[in-house]
Short mmCIF file of C-alpha atoms in Angstrom, two decimals:
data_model
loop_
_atom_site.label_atom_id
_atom_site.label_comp_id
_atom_site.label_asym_id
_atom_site.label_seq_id
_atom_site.Cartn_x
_atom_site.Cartn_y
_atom_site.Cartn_z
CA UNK A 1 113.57 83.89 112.70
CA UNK A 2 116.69 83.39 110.95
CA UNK A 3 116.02 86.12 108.55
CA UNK A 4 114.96 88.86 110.84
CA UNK A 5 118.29 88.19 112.19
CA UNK A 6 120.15 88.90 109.21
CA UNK A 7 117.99 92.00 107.95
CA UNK A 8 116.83 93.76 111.19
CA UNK A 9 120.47 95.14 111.48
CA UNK A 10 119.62 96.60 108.34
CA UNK A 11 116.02 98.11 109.82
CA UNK A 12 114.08 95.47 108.06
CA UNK A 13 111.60 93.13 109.91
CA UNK A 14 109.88 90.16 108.32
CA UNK A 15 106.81 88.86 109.38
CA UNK A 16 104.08 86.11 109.12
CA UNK A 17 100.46 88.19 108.58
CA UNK A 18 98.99 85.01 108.47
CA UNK A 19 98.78 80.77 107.78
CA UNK A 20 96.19 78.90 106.14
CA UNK A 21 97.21 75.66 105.32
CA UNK A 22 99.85 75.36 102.55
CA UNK A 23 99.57 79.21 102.40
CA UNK A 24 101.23 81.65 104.24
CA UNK A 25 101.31 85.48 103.64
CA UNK A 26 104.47 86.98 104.67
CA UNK A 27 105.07 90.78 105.31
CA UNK A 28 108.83 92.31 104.63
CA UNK A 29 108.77 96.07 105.88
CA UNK A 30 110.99 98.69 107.43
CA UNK A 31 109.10 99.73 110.60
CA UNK A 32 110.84 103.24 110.60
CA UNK A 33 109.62 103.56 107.13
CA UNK A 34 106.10 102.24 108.25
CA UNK A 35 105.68 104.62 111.19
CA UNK A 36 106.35 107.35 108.71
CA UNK A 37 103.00 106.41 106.13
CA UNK A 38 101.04 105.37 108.76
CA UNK A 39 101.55 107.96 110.56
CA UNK A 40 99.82 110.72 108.39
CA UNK A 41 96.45 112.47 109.30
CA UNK A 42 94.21 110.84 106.33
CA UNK A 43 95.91 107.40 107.07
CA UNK A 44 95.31 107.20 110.26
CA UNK A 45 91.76 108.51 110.35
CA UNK A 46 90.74 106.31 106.98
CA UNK A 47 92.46 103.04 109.31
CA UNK A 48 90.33 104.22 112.61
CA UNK A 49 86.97 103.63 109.64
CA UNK A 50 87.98 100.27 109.02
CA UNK A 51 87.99 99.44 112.24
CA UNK A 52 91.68 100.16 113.21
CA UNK A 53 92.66 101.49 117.14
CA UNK A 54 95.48 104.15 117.04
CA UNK A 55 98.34 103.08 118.07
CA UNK A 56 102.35 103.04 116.73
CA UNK A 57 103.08 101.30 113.29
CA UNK A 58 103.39 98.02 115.16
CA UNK A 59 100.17 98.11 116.88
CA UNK A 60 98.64 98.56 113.38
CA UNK A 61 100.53 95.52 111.75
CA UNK A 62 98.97 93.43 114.76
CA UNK A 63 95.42 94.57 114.15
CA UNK A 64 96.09 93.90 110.25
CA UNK A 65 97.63 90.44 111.04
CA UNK A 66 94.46 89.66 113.73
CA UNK A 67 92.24 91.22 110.82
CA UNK A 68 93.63 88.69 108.17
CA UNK A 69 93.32 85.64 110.42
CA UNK A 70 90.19 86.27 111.95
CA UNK A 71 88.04 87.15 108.63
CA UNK A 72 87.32 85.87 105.14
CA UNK A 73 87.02 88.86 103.05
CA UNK A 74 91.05 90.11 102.67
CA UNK A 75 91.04 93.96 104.14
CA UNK A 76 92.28 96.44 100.85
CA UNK A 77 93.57 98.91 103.44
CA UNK A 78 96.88 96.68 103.23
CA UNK A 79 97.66 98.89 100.60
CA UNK A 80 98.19 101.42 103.21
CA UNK A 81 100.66 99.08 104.56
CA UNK A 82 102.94 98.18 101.27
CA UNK A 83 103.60 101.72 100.76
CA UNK A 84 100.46 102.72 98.09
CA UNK A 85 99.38 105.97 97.89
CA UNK A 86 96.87 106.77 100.02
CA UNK A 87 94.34 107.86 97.15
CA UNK A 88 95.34 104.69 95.45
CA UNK A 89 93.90 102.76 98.43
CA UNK A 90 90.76 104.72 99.15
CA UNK A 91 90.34 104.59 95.04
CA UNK A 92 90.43 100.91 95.14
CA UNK A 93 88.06 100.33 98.00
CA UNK A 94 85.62 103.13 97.08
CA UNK A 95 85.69 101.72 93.51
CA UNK A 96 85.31 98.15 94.56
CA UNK A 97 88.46 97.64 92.58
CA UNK A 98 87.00 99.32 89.36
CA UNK A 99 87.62 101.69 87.42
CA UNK A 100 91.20 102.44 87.58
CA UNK A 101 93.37 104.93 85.17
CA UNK A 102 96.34 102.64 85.40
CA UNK A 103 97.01 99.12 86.18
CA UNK A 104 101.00 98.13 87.53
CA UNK A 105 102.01 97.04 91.06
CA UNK A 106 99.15 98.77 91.89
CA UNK A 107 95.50 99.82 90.68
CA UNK A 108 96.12 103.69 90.10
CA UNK A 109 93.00 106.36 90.88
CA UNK A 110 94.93 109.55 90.35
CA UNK A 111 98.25 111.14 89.42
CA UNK A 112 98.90 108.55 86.65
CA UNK A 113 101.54 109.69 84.67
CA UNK A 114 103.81 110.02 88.00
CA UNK A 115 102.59 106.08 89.12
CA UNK A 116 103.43 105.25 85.66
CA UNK A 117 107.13 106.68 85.86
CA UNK A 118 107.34 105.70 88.91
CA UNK A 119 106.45 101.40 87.80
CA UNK A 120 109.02 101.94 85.27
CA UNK A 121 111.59 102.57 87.80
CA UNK A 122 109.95 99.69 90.42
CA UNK A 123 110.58 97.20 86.98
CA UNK A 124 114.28 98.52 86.35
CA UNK A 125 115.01 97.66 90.10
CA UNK A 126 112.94 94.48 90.11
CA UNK A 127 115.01 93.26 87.00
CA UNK A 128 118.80 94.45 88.41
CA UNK A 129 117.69 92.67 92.05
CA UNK A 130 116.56 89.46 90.04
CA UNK A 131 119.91 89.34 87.66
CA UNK A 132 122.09 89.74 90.97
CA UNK A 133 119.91 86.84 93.12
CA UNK A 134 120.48 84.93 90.32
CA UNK A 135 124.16 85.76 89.88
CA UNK A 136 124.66 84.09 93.37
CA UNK A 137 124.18 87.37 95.59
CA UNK A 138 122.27 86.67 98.85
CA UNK A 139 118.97 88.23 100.73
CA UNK A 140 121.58 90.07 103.16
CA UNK A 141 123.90 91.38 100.59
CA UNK A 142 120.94 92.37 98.38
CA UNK A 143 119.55 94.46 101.24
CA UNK A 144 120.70 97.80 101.84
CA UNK A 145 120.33 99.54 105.21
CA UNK A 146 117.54 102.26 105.67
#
């Protein structure tokens, strides 16, 4: 696509998860930076119990995109895939979604206080990204290389 032309030189990939109609999810990631959280012990064994084959970081996005297209109920594990915190994840799932200690870009199931500083810092970026799209900057010159 035109945009993974732009950003991959910057080590960001964008894909389409999945298509339903009108609706289409779309995943923005940095597969270096993917490989990396997947990649852990915990991660990988909690993805193998929902029904995940090991494989690379790719591998796993295909499985999640076949998941998402293939079923009704939408698999929570994503989480693992948008950079939460592992506990954060297994919190949500195990607590059916319940029961959190903080609510932000994410339900929170331990270490609050560091998830909490850590939203405040997500919201300053959020806000200085969203004043320079609107100031006339584009996707490219937004994105910095990682």
């Amino acid at each position: 696509t035109r945009l993974n032309k732009q950003l991959n030189s910057k080590g960001v990939c964008v894909q389409v998860l999945s298509n339903r109609g009108k609706r289409a999810l779309i995943y923005v990631y940095r597969p270096k930076r993917l490989e990396k959280d997947l990649n852990h012990p915990d991660t990988l064994c909690f993805l193998k119990q929902c029904g995940y084959q090991n494989g690379c970081a790719l591998d796993l996005v295909q499985q999640l995109q076949e998941k998402l297209c293939e079923s009704q109920d939408f698999p929570h594990e994503i989480g693992l895939f948008l950079g939460y915190p592992f506990e954060d994840v297994q919190g949500f799932i195990q607590n059916r979604g319940c029961n959190c200690r903080l609510c932000g870009y994410w339900k929170v199931y331990a270490n609050e206080c560091e998830k909490k500083r850590l939203f405040e810092k997500y919201s300053h970026c959020r806000n200085v990204y969203c004043r320079k799209w609107t100031e006339g900057l584009s996707i490219q010159r937004l994105t910095v290389a990682g």
